[in-house]
Structure formats: C-alpha cells, structure tokens
Short mmCIF file of N, CA and C and ligand atoms in Angstrom, two decimals:
data_model
loop_
_atom_site.label_atom_id
_atom_site.label_comp_id
_atom_site.label_asym_id
_atom_site.label_seq_id
_atom_site.Cartn_x
_atom_site.Cartn_y
_atom_site.Cartn_z
N MET H 1 -10.21 5.35 17.74
CA MET H 1 -9.17 5.30 16.55
C MET H 1 -10.11 5.30 15.32
N ALA H 2 -11.46 5.00 15.43
CA ALA H 2 -12.11 5.22 14.17
C ALA H 2 -12.15 6.73 13.71
N GLY H 3 -12.21 7.49 14.57
CA GLY H 3 -12.11 9.02 14.33
C GLY H 3 -10.90 9.15 13.26
N ASP H 4 -9.61 8.66 13.83
CA ASP H 4 -8.55 9.11 13.06
C ASP H 4 -8.53 8.43 11.70
N TRP H 5 -8.97 7.00 11.52
CA TRP H 5 -9.16 6.33 10.40
C TRP H 5 -9.96 7.39 9.30
N GLY H 6 -11.26 7.98 10.01
CA GLY H 6 -11.99 8.63 9.16
C GLY H 6 -11.18 9.82 8.48
N ALA H 7 -10.53 10.64 9.57
CA ALA H 7 -9.88 11.93 9.15
C ALA H 7 -8.85 11.62 8.30
N SER H 8 -7.82 10.70 8.33
CA SER H 8 -7.09 10.50 7.34
C SER H 8 -7.39 9.91 6.06
N CYS H 9 -8.74 9.31 6.07
CA CYS H 9 -9.33 8.90 4.71
C CYS H 9 -9.74 9.93 4.03
N ALA H 10 -10.34 11.01 4.72
CA ALA H 10 -10.82 12.39 4.06
C ALA H 10 -9.81 13.14 3.44
N THR H 11 -8.58 13.05 4.15
CA THR H 11 -7.48 13.90 3.86
C THR H 11 -6.90 13.13 2.61
N GLY H 12 -6.75 11.87 2.37
CA GLY H 12 -6.42 11.14 1.12
C GLY H 12 -7.42 11.58 0.17
N LEU H 13 -8.59 11.63 0.52
CA LEU H 13 -9.74 11.93 -0.78
C LEU H 13 -9.50 13.31 -1.20
N ALA H 14 -9.13 14.14 -0.20
CA ALA H 14 -9.17 15.54 -0.86
C ALA H 14 -8.01 15.74 -1.52
N ILE H 15 -6.84 15.18 -1.15
CA ILE H 15 -5.70 15.06 -2.00
C ILE H 15 -5.84 14.60 -3.50
N VAL H 16 -6.50 13.42 -3.56
CA VAL H 16 -6.80 12.87 -4.93
C VAL H 16 -7.55 13.87 -5.59
N LEU H 17 -8.81 14.44 -5.19
CA LEU H 17 -9.76 15.17 -5.73
C LEU H 17 -9.03 16.51 -6.11
N GLY H 18 -7.89 16.89 -5.41
CA GLY H 18 -7.35 17.93 -5.90
C GLY H 18 -6.40 17.86 -6.94
N GLY H 19 -6.45 16.69 -7.39
CA GLY H 19 -5.90 16.37 -9.00
C GLY H 19 -4.32 16.21 -8.86
N GLU H 20 -3.49 16.76 -7.79
CA GLU H 20 -1.93 16.45 -7.84
C GLU H 20 -1.56 15.02 -7.97
N PHE H 21 -2.41 14.11 -7.17
CA PHE H 21 -2.25 12.77 -7.11
C PHE H 21 -3.08 12.03 -7.49
N HIS H 22 -4.15 12.53 -8.58
CA HIS H 22 -4.93 11.60 -9.36
C HIS H 22 -4.43 10.33 -9.85
N ASP H 23 -3.19 10.38 -10.35
CA ASP H 23 -2.79 9.17 -10.81
C ASP H 23 -1.80 8.26 -9.76
N ARG H 24 -2.18 8.64 -8.38
CA ARG H 24 -1.34 8.12 -7.55
C ARG H 24 -2.34 7.10 -6.68
N LEU H 25 -3.53 6.70 -7.09
CA LEU H 25 -4.46 6.23 -6.46
C LEU H 25 -4.35 4.52 -6.84
N GLY H 26 -4.27 3.79 -6.07
CA GLY H 26 -4.15 2.35 -6.37
C GLY H 26 -4.83 1.48 -5.17
N VAL H 27 -4.97 0.09 -5.60
CA VAL H 27 -5.24 -0.85 -4.77
C VAL H 27 -4.25 -1.68 -4.35
N CYS H 28 -4.19 -1.97 -3.06
CA CYS H 28 -2.95 -2.74 -2.33
C CYS H 28 -3.32 -4.24 -3.24
N THR H 29 -1.79 -4.51 -3.25
CA THR H 29 -1.42 -5.41 -4.05
C THR H 29 -1.24 -6.93 -3.18
N ALA H 30 -1.41 -6.79 -2.08
CA ALA H 30 -1.34 -7.87 -1.09
C ALA H 30 -2.22 -8.69 -1.31
N PRO H 31 -2.21 -10.27 -1.31
CA PRO H 31 -3.32 -11.06 -1.19
C PRO H 31 -4.37 -10.94 -0.07
N HIS H 32 -5.52 -10.86 -0.47
CA HIS H 32 -6.49 -10.93 0.54
C HIS H 32 -6.54 -9.52 1.16
N CYS H 33 -6.27 -8.57 0.46
CA CYS H 33 -6.29 -6.96 0.82
C CYS H 33 -6.86 -6.25 -0.45
N ASP H 34 -8.01 -5.49 -0.18
CA ASP H 34 -8.50 -4.82 -1.40
C ASP H 34 -8.45 -3.17 -1.00
N ARG H 35 -7.72 -2.71 0.01
CA ARG H 35 -7.75 -1.54 0.49
C ARG H 35 -7.20 -0.59 -0.55
N VAL H 36 -7.82 0.61 -0.60
CA VAL H 36 -7.25 1.52 -1.69
C VAL H 36 -6.32 2.53 -0.75
N TYR H 37 -5.31 2.78 -1.55
CA TYR H 37 -4.23 3.88 -1.14
C TYR H 37 -3.93 4.83 -2.00
N VAL H 38 -3.42 6.11 -1.55
CA VAL H 38 -2.84 7.06 -2.38
C VAL H 38 -1.34 7.16 -2.26
N ASP H 39 -0.69 7.17 -3.27
CA ASP H 39 0.76 6.93 -3.16
C ASP H 39 1.21 8.36 -3.24
N VAL H 40 1.94 8.62 -2.26
CA VAL H 40 2.40 10.07 -2.10
C VAL H 40 3.93 9.98 -2.00
N SER H 41 4.56 8.78 -2.31
CA SER H 41 5.92 8.63 -2.70
C SER H 41 6.29 9.49 -3.66
N ARG H 42 7.64 9.95 -3.87
CA ARG H 42 8.33 10.98 -4.84
C ARG H 42 8.35 10.15 -6.03
N ASN H 43 8.62 8.77 -6.17
CA ASN H 43 8.74 8.20 -7.49
C ASN H 43 7.48 7.17 -7.86
N GLY H 44 6.53 7.17 -6.79
CA GLY H 44 5.22 6.39 -7.19
C GLY H 44 5.39 4.97 -7.18
N THR H 45 6.04 4.41 -6.37
CA THR H 45 6.43 2.97 -6.68
C THR H 45 5.62 2.04 -5.62
N ARG H 46 4.90 2.87 -4.67
CA ARG H 46 4.19 2.17 -3.79
C ARG H 46 3.10 1.16 -4.21
N ARG H 47 3.02 0.01 -3.57
CA ARG H 47 2.10 -1.02 -4.02
C ARG H 47 1.25 -1.51 -2.85
N PHE H 48 1.39 -1.23 -1.76
CA PHE H 48 0.56 -1.66 -0.58
C PHE H 48 -0.04 -0.42 0.13
N CYS H 49 -1.25 -0.94 0.72
CA CYS H 49 -1.94 0.11 1.68
C CYS H 49 -1.17 0.46 2.87
N GLY H 50 -0.31 -0.15 3.17
CA GLY H 50 0.56 -0.05 4.34
C GLY H 50 1.64 -0.91 4.54
N THR H 51 2.43 -0.42 5.73
CA THR H 51 3.60 -1.30 6.19
C THR H 51 3.27 -2.73 6.26
N ALA H 52 2.10 -2.91 7.24
CA ALA H 52 1.68 -4.29 7.50
C ALA H 52 1.53 -5.24 6.29
N CYS H 53 0.89 -4.90 5.27
CA CYS H 53 0.88 -5.41 3.99
C CYS H 53 2.15 -5.74 3.29
N GLN H 54 3.07 -4.79 3.41
CA GLN H 54 4.30 -4.60 2.71
C GLN H 54 5.05 -5.83 3.29
N ASN H 55 5.06 -5.87 4.72
CA ASN H 55 5.87 -6.67 5.62
C ASN H 55 5.28 -8.42 5.34
N ARG H 56 4.00 -8.31 5.25
CA ARG H 56 3.33 -9.48 5.22
C ARG H 56 3.94 -10.14 3.89
N VAL H 57 3.70 -9.42 2.77
CA VAL H 57 4.26 -10.06 1.61
C VAL H 57 5.81 -10.26 1.54
N LYS H 58 6.40 -9.37 2.00
CA LYS H 58 7.81 -9.53 2.00
C LYS H 58 8.24 -11.04 2.68
N THR H 59 7.74 -11.21 3.78
CA THR H 59 7.69 -12.34 4.58
C THR H 59 7.41 -13.60 3.78
N ALA H 60 6.37 -13.48 3.00
CA ALA H 60 5.74 -14.46 2.18
C ALA H 60 6.95 -14.83 1.14
N ALA H 61 7.38 -13.93 0.44
CA ALA H 61 8.37 -14.21 -0.64
C ALA H 61 9.59 -14.64 0.05
N PHE H 62 10.01 -14.10 1.03
CA PHE H 62 11.22 -14.71 1.65
C PHE H 62 11.17 -16.10 2.09
N ARG H 63 9.91 -16.69 2.52
CA ARG H 63 9.64 -17.78 2.86
C ARG H 63 9.60 -18.62 1.53
N ALA H 64 9.10 -18.39 0.52
CA ALA H 64 8.80 -18.80 -0.69
C ALA H 64 10.40 -19.02 -1.26
N ARG H 65 11.28 -18.20 -1.40
CA ARG H 65 12.41 -18.40 -1.81
C ARG H 65 13.40 -19.45 -1.26
N ASN H 66 13.22 -19.41 0.42
CA ASN H 66 13.78 -20.50 1.10
C ASN H 66 13.25 -21.90 0.97
N ARG H 67 12.12 -21.78 0.56
CA ARG H 67 11.56 -23.25 0.58
C ARG H 67 12.18 -24.21 -0.56
N ASP H 68 12.90 -23.64 -1.50
CA ASP H 68 13.43 -24.39 -2.71
C ASP H 68 14.89 -24.71 -2.34
N SER H 69 15.50 -24.04 -1.58
CA SER H 69 16.90 -23.99 -1.20
C SER H 69 17.23 -25.19 -0.36
ZN1 ZN X 1 -3.14 -3.93 2.02
#
C-alpha cells in the first residue's frame, strides 16, 4: 500500500505545481493531524486530509454538544 500512497501523493503534487489548484493546498484541521491535502472540491470547502479525520472531528463535536444537554 506504500506504493499507492506514494503515487497519489505525486499526483497531488503534480496538480498543485500545475497551478490550477495552487490555492487549494491546505493542512488538515483535525486535532493531532498535520497532513497536507489538496482540495479538489468544486467550492473549496475541504478542511480535512480525509474522511477518517472528518468523521473523527464530527463525532467529537457531536459528543461535545450532547455533553451539555
Ligand atoms: Zn487529518
């Protein structure tokens, strides 16, 4: 699987260097994660490196909300 990761990483880098997504490079906003991602979504609202972090933060927010009620 290391080969797959390297390949997708190189593809992302090529896209960034191509210029089209030069303003779409971001760092994951999830706690304890500093992975860099390329936001290829249409409206550029991506905040996480992947769905794993997205779900982790969503779950944490959900728990935080319910804690007070
Ligand atoms: Zn992340």
